[in-house]
mmCIF file of C-alpha atoms in Angstrom:
data_model
loop_
_atom_site.group_PDB
_atom_site.id
_atom_site.type_symbol
_atom_site.label_atom_id
_atom_site.label_comp_id
_atom_site.label_asym_id
_atom_site.label_seq_id
_atom_site.Cartn_x
_atom_site.Cartn_y
_atom_site.Cartn_z
ATOM 1 C CA MET B 141 -23.992 15.073 23.981
ATOM 2 C CA SER B 142 -20.454 13.949 24.841
ATOM 3 C CA ARG B 143 -18.277 12.336 22.196
ATOM 4 C CA PRO B 144 -19.494 8.708 21.826
ATOM 5 C CA SER B 145 -17.186 5.814 22.554
ATOM 6 C CA VAL B 146 -16.436 3.032 20.088
ATOM 7 C CA GLY B 147 -18.841 0.743 21.946
ATOM 8 C CA GLU B 148 -21.627 3.336 21.813
ATOM 9 C CA ARG B 149 -21.031 3.772 18.083
ATOM 10 C CA LEU B 150 -21.278 0.032 17.516
ATOM 11 C CA ARG B 151 -24.514 -0.217 19.506
ATOM 12 C CA GLN B 152 -25.934 2.767 17.597
ATOM 13 C CA THR B 153 -25.058 1.062 14.297
ATOM 14 C CA ALA B 154 -26.734 -2.156 15.454
ATOM 15 C CA ARG B 155 -29.932 -0.279 16.332
ATOM 16 C CA LEU B 156 -29.928 1.531 12.960
ATOM 17 C CA LEU B 157 -29.381 -1.733 11.125
ATOM 18 C CA GLY B 158 -32.437 -3.103 12.891
ATOM 19 C CA SER B 159 -34.628 -0.083 12.122
ATOM 20 C CA GLU B 160 -33.329 1.079 8.725
ATOM 21 C CA GLY B 161 -31.495 -1.934 7.319
ATOM 22 C CA PRO B 162 -28.097 -1.976 5.566
ATOM 23 C CA SER B 163 -29.221 0.406 2.794
ATOM 24 C CA GLY B 164 -30.359 3.009 5.323
ATOM 25 C CA VAL B 165 -27.041 2.853 7.178
ATOM 26 C CA ALA B 166 -25.143 3.071 3.877
ATOM 27 C CA VAL B 167 -27.022 6.262 2.945
ATOM 28 C CA ARG B 168 -26.186 7.773 6.333
ATOM 29 C CA LEU B 169 -22.477 6.969 5.895
ATOM 30 C CA LEU B 170 -22.428 8.361 2.338
ATOM 31 C CA THR B 171 -24.137 11.592 3.450
ATOM 32 C CA ARG B 172 -21.656 11.990 6.296
ATOM 33 C CA ALA B 173 -18.670 11.381 3.990
ATOM 34 C CA THR B 174 -19.988 13.823 1.388
ATOM 35 C CA SER B 175 -20.414 16.523 4.018
ATOM 36 C CA ALA B 176 -16.888 15.937 5.353
ATOM 37 C CA LEU B 177 -15.408 16.269 1.838
ATOM 38 C CA GLN B 178 -17.335 19.450 0.957
ATOM 39 C CA PRO B 179 -14.771 22.076 -0.056
ATOM 40 C CA ALA B 180 -14.561 25.256 1.965
ATOM 41 C CA GLY B 181 -14.755 28.844 0.816
ATOM 42 C CA TYR B 182 -15.469 29.777 -2.794
ATOM 43 C CA ALA B 183 -14.859 26.199 -3.959
ATOM 44 C CA GLY B 184 -18.210 25.195 -2.465
ATOM 45 C CA LEU B 185 -20.155 27.760 -4.500
ATOM 46 C CA PRO B 186 -21.471 27.289 -8.057
ATOM 47 C CA VAL B 187 -20.319 30.810 -9.001
ATOM 48 C CA ASP B 188 -16.761 31.845 -9.872
ATOM 49 C CA ARG B 189 -14.917 34.137 -7.481
ATOM 50 C CA ASP B 190 -14.218 36.643 -10.280
ATOM 51 C CA ASP B 191 -17.907 36.807 -11.214
ATOM 52 C CA LEU B 192 -18.865 37.417 -7.587
ATOM 53 C CA ALA B 193 -16.271 40.191 -7.312
ATOM 54 C CA ARG B 194 -17.377 41.893 -10.552
ATOM 55 C CA ALA B 195 -21.055 41.522 -9.629
ATOM 56 C CA SER B 196 -20.325 43.233 -6.314
ATOM 57 C CA GLU B 197 -18.738 46.181 -8.122
ATOM 58 C CA ILE B 198 -21.563 46.478 -10.656
ATOM 59 C CA VAL B 199 -24.339 46.342 -8.058
ATOM 60 C CA ALA B 200 -22.540 48.760 -5.714
ATOM 61 C CA SER B 201 -21.932 51.287 -8.512
ATOM 62 C CA GLY B 202 -25.471 51.082 -9.875
ATOM 63 C CA ARG B 203 -24.135 50.571 -13.396
ATOM 64 C CA SER B 204 -26.492 49.050 -15.924
ATOM 65 C CA ALA B 205 -25.632 46.391 -18.497
ATOM 66 C CA PRO B 206 -23.529 47.377 -21.529
ATOM 67 C CA GLN B 207 -25.295 49.302 -24.271
ATOM 68 C CA PRO B 208 -27.702 47.259 -26.419
ATOM 69 C CA ILE B 209 -26.827 46.787 -30.076
ATOM 70 C CA PRO B 210 -29.011 48.575 -32.631
ATOM 71 C CA TRP B 211 -32.166 46.803 -33.795
ATOM 72 C CA ARG B 212 -34.699 47.523 -36.550
ATOM 73 C CA VAL B 213 -38.314 46.476 -36.261
ATOM 74 C CA ASP B 214 -38.072 44.257 -39.355
ATOM 75 C CA GLU B 215 -34.809 42.622 -38.223
ATOM 76 C CA PRO B 216 -34.571 39.127 -36.692
ATOM 77 C CA LEU B 217 -33.333 38.937 -33.127
ATOM 78 C CA SER B 218 -30.039 37.443 -32.021
ATOM 79 C CA VAL B 219 -30.520 35.724 -28.669
ATOM 80 C CA ALA B 220 -27.936 34.203 -26.310
ATOM 81 C CA TRP B 221 -29.131 31.567 -23.838
ATOM 82 C CA VAL B 222 -26.791 30.835 -20.918
ATOM 83 C CA CYS B 223 -27.571 27.557 -19.167
ATOM 84 C CA GLY B 224 -26.074 24.795 -17.072
ATOM 85 C CA PRO B 225 -25.146 21.393 -18.533
ATOM 86 C CA PRO B 226 -28.308 19.778 -19.948
ATOM 87 C CA GLY B 227 -29.250 16.288 -18.822
ATOM 88 C CA GLU B 228 -31.543 13.757 -20.440
ATOM 89 C CA GLY B 229 -35.042 14.078 -19.034
ATOM 90 C CA SER B 230 -34.462 17.568 -17.607
ATOM 91 C CA GLY B 231 -37.808 19.360 -17.643
ATOM 92 C CA GLY B 232 -36.204 22.790 -17.285
ATOM 93 C CA HIS B 233 -33.923 22.286 -20.264
ATOM 94 C CA THR B 234 -36.795 20.794 -22.273
ATOM 95 C CA THR B 235 -38.884 23.939 -21.777
ATOM 96 C CA MET B 236 -35.917 26.171 -22.585
ATOM 97 C CA PHE B 237 -35.113 24.266 -25.786
ATOM 98 C CA ARG B 238 -38.773 24.375 -26.821
ATOM 99 C CA MET B 239 -38.525 28.163 -26.626
ATOM 100 C CA VAL B 240 -35.230 28.153 -28.544
ATOM 101 C CA THR B 241 -36.895 26.089 -31.269
ATOM 102 C CA ALA B 242 -39.900 28.427 -31.359
ATOM 103 C CA LEU B 243 -37.659 31.471 -31.846
ATOM 104 C CA GLU B 244 -35.629 29.739 -34.548
ATOM 105 C CA ARG B 245 -38.785 28.752 -36.430
ATOM 106 C CA ALA B 246 -39.888 32.398 -36.255
ATOM 107 C CA GLY B 247 -36.660 33.402 -38.018
ATOM 108 C CA HIS B 248 -34.512 34.504 -35.080
ATOM 109 C CA THR B 249 -30.966 33.324 -34.325
ATOM 110 C CA CYS B 250 -30.144 31.623 -31.024
ATOM 111 C CA THR B 251 -26.815 30.665 -29.490
ATOM 112 C CA VAL B 252 -26.586 28.412 -26.429
ATOM 113 C CA TYR B 253 -23.718 29.006 -23.998
ATOM 114 C CA ILE B 254 -23.028 26.153 -21.579
ATOM 115 C CA HIS B 255 -21.899 27.116 -18.061
ATOM 116 C CA ASP B 256 -20.080 23.923 -17.068
ATOM 117 C CA ARG B 257 -18.035 23.745 -13.867
ATOM 118 C CA HIS B 258 -17.634 19.961 -14.017
ATOM 119 C CA GLY B 259 -14.913 19.656 -16.656
ATOM 120 C CA TRP B 260 -16.932 18.082 -19.492
ATOM 121 C CA GLU B 261 -15.988 18.855 -23.091
ATOM 122 C CA ILE B 262 -18.283 21.141 -25.052
ATOM 123 C CA ASP B 263 -18.593 18.488 -27.781
ATOM 124 C CA GLN B 264 -20.241 16.184 -25.250
ATOM 125 C CA HIS B 265 -22.902 18.809 -24.599
ATOM 126 C CA ARG B 266 -23.386 19.389 -28.319
ATOM 127 C CA ARG B 267 -23.968 15.685 -28.907
ATOM 128 C CA GLY B 268 -26.388 15.468 -25.995
ATOM 129 C CA ILE B 269 -28.446 18.416 -27.214
ATOM 130 C CA ARG B 270 -28.594 17.070 -30.782
ATOM 131 C CA ASN B 271 -29.651 13.642 -29.501
ATOM 132 C CA TRP B 272 -32.179 14.718 -26.863
ATOM 133 C CA TRP B 273 -33.554 17.887 -28.485
ATOM 134 C CA PRO B 274 -33.072 17.330 -32.238
ATOM 135 C CA SER B 275 -35.271 20.288 -33.204
ATOM 136 C CA VAL B 276 -32.671 22.743 -31.841
ATOM 137 C CA ARG B 277 -30.438 24.261 -34.524
ATOM 138 C CA ALA B 278 -28.622 26.768 -32.304
ATOM 139 C CA GLU B 279 -24.852 26.837 -32.121
ATOM 140 C CA VAL B 280 -23.641 25.467 -28.774
ATOM 141 C CA ARG B 281 -20.623 27.170 -27.224
ATOM 142 C CA ASP B 282 -18.606 27.128 -24.013
ATOM 143 C CA LEU B 283 -19.446 30.106 -21.792
ATOM 144 C CA ALA B 284 -15.812 30.221 -20.669
ATOM 145 C CA ALA B 285 -14.906 31.574 -24.138
ATOM 146 C CA GLY B 286 -17.193 34.576 -23.602
ATOM 147 C CA ILE B 287 -20.505 35.811 -25.024
ATOM 148 C CA ASP B 288 -20.756 37.627 -28.346
ATOM 149 C CA ASP B 289 -22.701 40.880 -28.661
ATOM 150 C CA CYS B 290 -26.359 40.206 -29.484
ATOM 151 C CA HIS B 291 -29.774 41.753 -29.009
ATOM 152 C CA LEU B 292 -30.675 39.731 -25.892
ATOM 153 C CA ILE B 293 -28.740 37.689 -23.336
ATOM 154 C CA LEU B 294 -30.813 35.355 -21.150
ATOM 155 C CA ALA B 295 -29.767 33.863 -17.835
ATOM 156 C CA THR B 296 -31.685 30.649 -17.189
ATOM 157 C CA SER B 297 -30.772 29.854 -13.565
ATOM 158 C CA TRP B 298 -29.436 31.811 -10.615
ATOM 159 C CA ASP B 299 -25.843 30.630 -11.044
ATOM 160 C CA THR B 300 -25.884 31.761 -14.704
ATOM 161 C CA ALA B 301 -27.229 35.185 -13.714
ATOM 162 C CA TYR B 302 -23.811 36.159 -12.320
ATOM 163 C CA PRO B 303 -21.796 35.622 -15.534
ATOM 164 C CA VAL B 304 -24.636 37.204 -17.545
ATOM 165 C CA LEU B 305 -24.455 40.301 -15.311
ATOM 166 C CA THR B 306 -20.679 40.572 -15.493
ATOM 167 C CA SER B 307 -20.178 39.794 -19.182
ATOM 168 C CA PRO B 308 -18.925 42.769 -21.215
ATOM 169 C CA ALA B 309 -21.079 41.652 -24.157
ATOM 170 C CA ARG B 310 -23.579 44.183 -25.427
ATOM 171 C CA GLY B 311 -27.224 43.148 -25.261
ATOM 172 C CA ALA B 312 -30.371 43.558 -23.170
ATOM 173 C CA ARG B 313 -30.326 41.270 -20.119
ATOM 174 C CA CYS B 314 -33.272 38.972 -19.451
ATOM 175 C CA TYR B 315 -33.873 36.244 -16.890
ATOM 176 C CA PHE B 316 -35.704 33.084 -17.970
ATOM 177 C CA VAL B 317 -37.196 32.036 -14.619
ATOM 178 C CA GLN B 318 -38.882 28.635 -14.359
ATOM 179 C CA ASP B 319 -38.982 28.330 -10.586
ATOM 180 C CA PHE B 320 -38.244 30.189 -7.351
ATOM 181 C CA GLU B 321 -34.694 28.955 -6.961
ATOM 182 C CA PRO B 322 -33.920 30.373 -3.481
ATOM 183 C CA ALA B 323 -36.367 27.745 -2.196
ATOM 184 C CA PHE B 324 -34.153 24.996 -3.644
ATOM 185 C CA HIS B 325 -31.704 25.517 -0.778
ATOM 186 C CA PRO B 326 -31.912 25.636 3.022
ATOM 187 C CA ALA B 327 -31.843 29.138 4.502
ATOM 188 C CA GLY B 328 -28.222 30.164 4.079
ATOM 189 C CA SER B 329 -25.575 31.228 1.574
ATOM 190 C CA LEU B 330 -26.919 29.598 -1.589
ATOM 191 C CA ALA B 331 -30.491 30.763 -0.980
ATOM 192 C CA LEU B 332 -29.306 34.334 -0.379
ATOM 193 C CA LEU B 333 -27.029 34.355 -3.431
ATOM 194 C CA ALA B 334 -29.916 33.048 -5.553
ATOM 195 C CA GLU B 335 -32.318 35.666 -4.199
ATOM 196 C CA ALA B 336 -29.838 38.473 -4.914
ATOM 197 C CA THR B 337 -30.068 37.790 -8.663
ATOM 198 C CA TYR B 338 -33.651 39.044 -8.754
ATOM 199 C CA ARG B 339 -32.292 42.535 -8.054
ATOM 200 C CA PHE B 340 -29.781 42.579 -10.920
ATOM 201 C CA GLY B 341 -32.034 44.736 -13.100
ATOM 202 C CA PHE B 342 -32.828 41.990 -15.626
ATOM 203 C CA HIS B 343 -36.235 41.668 -17.293
ATOM 204 C CA GLY B 344 -37.910 38.518 -16.001
ATOM 205 C CA ILE B 345 -39.640 36.056 -18.323
ATOM 206 C CA THR B 346 -41.356 33.383 -16.266
ATOM 207 C CA ALA B 347 -42.973 30.006 -16.816
ATOM 208 C CA GLY B 348 -46.528 30.712 -15.702
ATOM 209 C CA SER B 349 -47.951 33.797 -14.048
ATOM 210 C CA TRP B 350 -47.260 32.960 -10.389
ATOM 211 C CA LEU B 351 -43.531 33.620 -10.673
ATOM 212 C CA ALA B 352 -44.038 36.902 -12.525
ATOM 213 C CA GLN B 353 -46.410 38.085 -9.794
ATOM 214 C CA LEU B 354 -43.905 37.086 -7.095
ATOM 215 C CA LEU B 355 -40.938 38.800 -8.765
ATOM 216 C CA ARG B 356 -42.834 42.044 -9.336
ATOM 217 C CA ARG B 357 -44.325 42.090 -5.830
ATOM 218 C CA ASP B 358 -41.353 41.040 -3.715
ATOM 219 C CA TYR B 359 -38.360 42.270 -5.738
ATOM 220 C CA GLY B 360 -39.643 45.109 -7.896
ATOM 221 C CA MET B 361 -38.411 43.179 -10.920
ATOM 222 C CA PRO B 362 -40.052 43.870 -14.299
ATOM 223 C CA ALA B 363 -41.478 40.531 -15.381
ATOM 224 C CA ASP B 364 -43.790 38.992 -17.968
ATOM 225 C CA HIS B 365 -44.844 35.373 -18.326
ATOM 226 C CA PHE B 366 -45.625 32.792 -20.949
ATOM 227 C CA ASP B 367 -48.284 30.171 -20.322
ATOM 228 C CA PHE B 368 -47.486 26.503 -19.905
ATOM 229 C CA GLY B 369 -48.083 24.423 -22.981
ATOM 230 C CA ALA B 370 -48.601 20.738 -23.629
ATOM 231 C CA ASP B 371 -47.271 18.538 -26.420
ATOM 232 C CA LEU B 372 -50.689 17.599 -27.783
ATOM 233 C CA ASP B 373 -49.180 15.584 -30.633
ATOM 234 C CA ARG B 374 -47.911 13.062 -28.094
ATOM 235 C CA TYR B 375 -50.151 13.503 -25.058
ATOM 236 C CA THR B 376 -53.623 12.615 -26.290
ATOM 237 C CA LEU B 377 -56.634 10.546 -25.281
ATOM 238 C CA ASP B 378 -56.341 8.455 -28.444
ATOM 239 C CA GLY B 379 -56.017 4.743 -27.729
ATOM 240 C CA ALA B 380 -57.053 4.926 -24.093
ATOM 241 C CA GLY B 381 -58.595 1.707 -22.826
ATOM 242 C CA GLU B 382 -59.889 0.713 -19.428
ATOM 243 C CA ARG B 383 -57.996 2.511 -16.689
ATOM 244 C CA GLU B 384 -56.628 0.322 -13.938
ATOM 245 C CA GLY B 385 -54.011 2.086 -11.822
ATOM 246 C CA VAL B 386 -52.331 5.215 -10.504
ATOM 247 C CA CYS B 387 -48.907 6.619 -11.373
ATOM 248 C CA TYR B 388 -46.340 8.686 -9.521
ATOM 249 C CA PHE B 389 -43.731 11.101 -10.881
ATOM 250 C CA CYS B 390 -40.714 10.089 -8.789
ATOM 251 C CA ARG B 391 -37.864 12.572 -8.163
ATOM 252 C CA PRO B 392 -36.082 11.678 -4.888
ATOM 253 C CA SER B 393 -33.141 13.942 -5.755
ATOM 254 C CA THR B 394 -35.358 17.012 -6.058
ATOM 255 C CA PRO B 395 -36.631 18.100 -2.621
ATOM 256 C CA ARG B 396 -39.280 20.429 -4.054
ATOM 257 C CA ARG B 397 -41.066 17.382 -5.528
ATOM 258 C CA ALA B 398 -41.709 16.119 -1.951
ATOM 259 C CA HIS B 399 -40.748 12.490 -2.556
ATOM 260 C CA GLU B 400 -40.923 11.385 1.081
ATOM 261 C CA LEU B 401 -44.430 12.827 1.477
ATOM 262 C CA ALA B 402 -45.532 11.080 -1.712
ATOM 263 C CA VAL B 403 -44.181 7.722 -0.514
ATOM 264 C CA VAL B 404 -46.130 7.913 2.750
ATOM 265 C CA ALA B 405 -49.302 8.928 0.884
ATOM 266 C CA LEU B 406 -48.931 6.062 -1.585
ATOM 267 C CA ASP B 407 -48.238 3.611 1.243
ATOM 268 C CA LEU B 408 -51.517 4.625 2.913
ATOM 269 C CA PHE B 409 -53.306 4.382 -0.431
ATOM 270 C CA ALA B 410 -51.854 0.919 -1.128
ATOM 271 C CA GLY B 411 -53.088 -0.294 2.266
ATOM 272 C CA ARG B 412 -56.630 0.771 1.381
ATOM 273 C CA HIS B 413 -56.509 -0.382 -2.255
ATOM 274 C CA PRO B 414 -54.206 -3.392 -2.642
ATOM 275 C CA GLU B 415 -56.082 -4.259 -5.835
ATOM 276 C CA VAL B 416 -54.959 -1.045 -7.605
ATOM 277 C CA ALA B 417 -51.628 -1.118 -9.462
ATOM 278 C CA ILE B 418 -49.139 1.637 -8.612
ATOM 279 C CA HIS B 419 -46.717 2.741 -11.331
ATOM 280 C CA THR B 420 -43.625 4.859 -10.661
ATOM 281 C CA TYR B 421 -41.448 6.569 -13.255
ATOM 282 C CA GLY B 422 -38.638 9.091 -13.386
ATOM 283 C CA GLU B 423 -35.739 8.453 -11.058
ATOM 284 C CA LEU B 424 -35.155 5.037 -9.563
ATOM 285 C CA PRO B 425 -36.668 5.003 -6.059
ATOM 286 C CA ARG B 426 -35.010 3.157 -3.224
ATOM 287 C CA ALA B 427 -36.919 0.279 -1.620
ATOM 288 C CA LEU B 428 -40.573 1.263 -1.275
ATOM 289 C CA PRO B 429 -42.916 -0.076 1.431
ATOM 290 C CA PHE B 430 -45.567 -1.058 -1.143
ATOM 291 C CA ALA B 431 -45.687 -3.039 -4.367
ATOM 292 C CA THR B 432 -45.064 -1.027 -7.496
ATOM 293 C CA THR B 433 -44.062 -1.305 -11.130
ATOM 294 C CA ASP B 434 -41.134 1.018 -11.784
ATOM 295 C CA HIS B 435 -40.754 2.224 -15.379
ATOM 296 C CA GLY B 436 -37.640 4.386 -14.896
ATOM 297 C CA LEU B 437 -36.947 7.238 -17.281
ATOM 298 C CA MET B 438 -39.554 7.156 -20.053
ATOM 299 C CA THR B 439 -39.871 8.773 -23.470
ATOM 300 C CA PRO B 440 -42.850 11.110 -24.033
ATOM 301 C CA GLU B 441 -44.556 8.382 -26.080
ATOM 302 C CA GLN B 442 -44.120 5.854 -23.272
ATOM 303 C CA LEU B 443 -45.345 8.366 -20.706
ATOM 304 C CA ALA B 444 -48.446 9.117 -22.733
ATOM 305 C CA ALA B 445 -49.241 5.392 -22.943
ATOM 306 C CA LEU B 446 -48.853 5.071 -19.167
ATOM 307 C CA TYR B 447 -51.120 8.054 -18.490
ATOM 308 C CA ARG B 448 -53.786 6.546 -20.736
ATOM 309 C CA ARG B 449 -53.736 3.396 -18.562
ATOM 310 C CA CYS B 450 -54.076 5.205 -15.229
ATOM 311 C CA VAL B 451 -57.064 6.736 -13.479
ATOM 312 C CA ALA B 452 -54.941 9.236 -11.560
ATOM 313 C CA GLY B 453 -51.386 10.415 -11.013
ATOM 314 C CA LEU B 454 -49.694 11.891 -7.949
ATOM 315 C CA VAL B 455 -47.664 15.029 -8.720
ATOM 316 C CA LEU B 456 -46.358 17.148 -5.840
ATOM 317 C CA SER B 457 -44.532 20.459 -5.966
ATOM 318 C CA ALA B 458 -43.455 22.749 -3.151
ATOM 319 C CA THR B 459 -42.634 25.529 -5.618
ATOM 320 C CA ASN B 460 -43.733 26.269 -9.198
ATOM 321 C CA VAL B 461 -45.869 23.500 -10.671
ATOM 322 C CA SER B 462 -44.206 21.017 -13.034
ATOM 323 C CA LEU B 463 -45.167 20.235 -16.632
ATOM 324 C CA VAL B 464 -46.541 16.833 -15.661
ATOM 325 C CA PRO B 465 -50.138 17.720 -14.608
ATOM 326 C CA HIS B 466 -50.946 19.292 -17.993
ATOM 327 C CA GLU B 467 -49.604 16.231 -19.804
ATOM 328 C CA MET B 468 -51.618 13.897 -17.567
ATOM 329 C CA LEU B 469 -54.789 15.895 -18.198
ATOM 330 C CA ALA B 470 -54.257 15.713 -21.960
ATOM 331 C CA CYS B 471 -54.287 11.906 -21.638
ATOM 332 C CA GLY B 472 -57.333 11.845 -19.347
ATOM 333 C CA CYS B 473 -55.326 10.976 -16.229
ATOM 334 C CA ILE B 474 -56.425 13.088 -13.246
ATOM 335 C CA PRO B 475 -53.487 14.679 -11.404
ATOM 336 C CA VAL B 476 -53.618 14.764 -7.610
ATOM 337 C CA VAL B 477 -51.711 17.898 -6.608
ATOM 338 C CA ASN B 478 -50.878 19.483 -3.250
ATOM 339 C CA ASP B 479 -53.106 22.495 -2.697
ATOM 340 C CA ALA B 480 -51.025 25.695 -2.823
ATOM 341 C CA GLU B 481 -51.237 29.126 -4.400
ATOM 342 C CA HIS B 482 -48.298 28.505 -6.731
ATOM 343 C CA ASN B 483 -50.044 25.415 -8.119
ATOM 344 C CA ARG B 484 -53.549 26.879 -8.411
ATOM 345 C CA VAL B 485 -52.412 30.104 -10.120
ATOM 346 C CA VAL B 486 -50.563 28.285 -12.900
ATOM 347 C CA LEU B 487 -52.639 25.097 -13.031
ATOM 348 C CA ASP B 488 -56.034 26.783 -13.215
ATOM 349 C CA ASN B 489 -58.101 23.721 -14.119
ATOM 350 C CA GLU B 490 -61.211 22.365 -12.431
ATOM 351 C CA HIS B 491 -60.253 18.764 -13.237
ATOM 352 C CA VAL B 492 -57.167 18.813 -11.017
ATOM 353 C CA ALA B 493 -57.747 17.029 -7.701
ATOM 354 C CA TYR B 494 -56.262 19.339 -5.083
ATOM 355 C CA ALA B 495 -55.619 18.055 -1.576
ATOM 356 C CA PRO B 496 -53.835 19.497 1.481
ATOM 357 C CA ALA B 497 -50.208 18.431 1.673
ATOM 358 C CA THR B 498 -50.695 15.697 4.248
ATOM 359 C CA PRO B 499 -50.198 12.003 3.456
ATOM 360 C CA PHE B 500 -53.669 10.947 4.588
ATOM 361 C CA GLU B 501 -55.496 13.637 2.575
ATOM 362 C CA LEU B 502 -53.451 12.952 -0.555
ATOM 363 C CA ALA B 503 -54.172 9.232 -0.129
ATOM 364 C CA GLN B 504 -57.867 10.001 0.285
ATOM 365 C CA ALA B 505 -57.885 12.035 -2.941
ATOM 366 C CA LEU B 506 -56.420 9.084 -4.833
ATOM 367 C CA SER B 507 -58.949 6.761 -3.186
ATOM 368 C CA ARG B 508 -61.903 8.860 -4.314
ATOM 369 C CA LEU B 509 -60.698 8.782 -7.915
ATOM 370 C CA VAL B 510 -60.227 5.007 -8.108
ATOM 371 C CA SER B 511 -63.422 4.152 -6.195
ATOM 372 C CA GLY B 512 -65.954 5.432 -8.723
ATOM 373 C CA PRO B 513 -67.627 3.453 -11.524
ATOM 374 C CA ALA B 514 -65.561 2.792 -14.653
ATOM 375 C CA ALA B 515 -68.052 4.706 -16.820
ATOM 376 C CA GLU B 516 -67.684 7.760 -14.599
ATOM 377 C CA ALA B 517 -63.882 7.583 -14.798
ATOM 378 C CA SER B 518 -64.088 7.353 -18.588
ATOM 379 C CA ALA B 519 -66.358 10.403 -18.820
ATOM 380 C CA THR B 520 -64.109 12.370 -16.469
ATOM 381 C CA ALA B 521 -61.090 11.447 -18.588
ATOM 382 C CA ARG B 522 -62.742 12.826 -21.720
ATOM 383 C CA THR B 523 -63.706 16.150 -20.151
ATOM 384 C CA ALA B 524 -60.252 16.489 -18.545
ATOM 385 C CA ALA B 525 -58.538 15.990 -21.904
ATOM 386 C CA ALA B 526 -60.877 18.495 -23.554
ATOM 387 C CA SER B 527 -59.987 21.100 -20.902
ATOM 388 C CA VAL B 528 -56.415 21.409 -22.200
ATOM 389 C CA ASP B 529 -56.971 20.865 -25.925
ATOM 390 C CA SER B 530 -56.234 24.520 -26.693
ATOM 391 C CA MET B 531 -52.837 24.525 -24.960
ATOM 392 C CA SER B 532 -49.746 24.393 -27.144
ATOM 393 C CA TRP B 533 -46.051 25.135 -26.879
ATOM 394 C CA GLU B 534 -46.342 26.968 -30.190
ATOM 395 C CA GLU B 535 -48.528 29.579 -28.494
ATOM 396 C CA SER B 536 -46.100 29.750 -25.547
ATOM 397 C CA GLY B 537 -43.291 30.398 -28.043
ATOM 398 C CA ARG B 538 -45.254 33.220 -29.656
ATOM 399 C CA GLN B 539 -45.793 34.767 -26.223
ATOM 400 C CA LEU B 540 -42.055 34.602 -25.506
ATOM 401 C CA GLU B 541 -41.193 36.131 -28.873
ATOM 402 C CA GLY B 542 -43.559 39.036 -28.198
ATOM 403 C CA ILE B 543 -41.971 39.684 -24.796
ATOM 404 C CA LEU B 544 -38.448 39.699 -26.231
ATOM 405 C CA LEU B 545 -39.413 42.034 -29.066
ATOM 406 C CA ASP B 546 -40.972 44.432 -26.552
ATOM 407 C CA VAL B 547 -37.853 44.321 -24.347
ATOM 408 C CA VAL B 548 -35.516 45.092 -27.249
ATOM 409 C CA ALA B 549 -37.762 47.875 -28.543
ATOM 410 C CA ALA B 550 -38.067 49.424 -25.057
ATOM 411 C CA ARG B 551 -34.311 49.266 -24.382
ATOM 412 C CA GLY B 552 -33.587 50.836 -27.762
ATOM 413 C CA ALA B 553 -36.109 53.613 -27.127
ATOM 414 C CA ARG B 554 -34.496 54.382 -23.765
ATOM 415 C CA GLU B 555 -31.088 54.672 -25.428
ATOM 416 C CA LEU B 556 -32.449 57.115 -28.018
ATOM 417 C CA VAL B 557 -33.970 59.270 -25.272
ATOM 418 C CA ALA B 558 -30.714 59.180 -23.296
#
């Protein structure tokens, strides 16, 4: 198409205002401005140039990580966790800090290194961690100051895998993998850089078995998994009354949570069931085409109360399943989930309502759940809650501890043989 004239631009804007409204046009302009301001070259990557250069040398030479430090079987572990800046409500950081807490309660020492490329002070991160995850006792440091020698050093995202690979610190390298991060990006540079980290020679520790299977099969990466847990002290059936609505875990900023698909499905559902209340929570959604009560970011206690009010909840994931379906089940709320291998492998539960990832079939799944008799919904809620009553994050922590002990023992044995 030839370069549009000023008049053509004005007529285009008028048509968009008519079809999308002022907010839609504003989003288009913001997206265009953001793209125009995107820095070129290395500045657009979440990995430092020096780390990329050193990683290239290490991978090309076939060198392994620095020698592990000695460890005795009766000795507590020292574990370094390298992560990005934690944010309130972050499910990935919540799972990581649950595992940190589990290791600390088992007598091991953890140190958290923050990989921050946004210029925030380390004290801000310390305060946030103490406020949002008060059970964590680990020292919080700035990754820029370097990593101390320890028994194990864990990368927790693809951009942290590069500094973990290139650090001169002694310690066995592990990769705490909670999702398939190459799928977070369109096919291109970031996806390829993320995928490359699975060939760094780290030992993978994954949330759920699907990721471990994928990493072993497609990348030849040694990997073990821990099972998902549920906070059964908070997410319980206790106090549940008559259920009168459906809820939706809203994450517009996270493409893998398929927000646009969920909105269309809920719009179809609302047209069929105008009498059923729809509750949204999480991120603030832009204008929705149906009536809803938005609860914003909720505490676990508030979430549990909402789940106990709802018959069903819509939870979509295009990659590894989120923590939400297990928590809904514990409260007797039936999760409607897009049918996919990565969801079924991890979320192996007969009470989950799986539906193909089309808006009309997801809407139909919600309709079936709200259309039955109240007594039937109550009975289903009880059996759903009972199906997860043996899950706990304490058991997940014990699984992680066992994996780390095996990794350290195996690395030490290899050094003795060498």
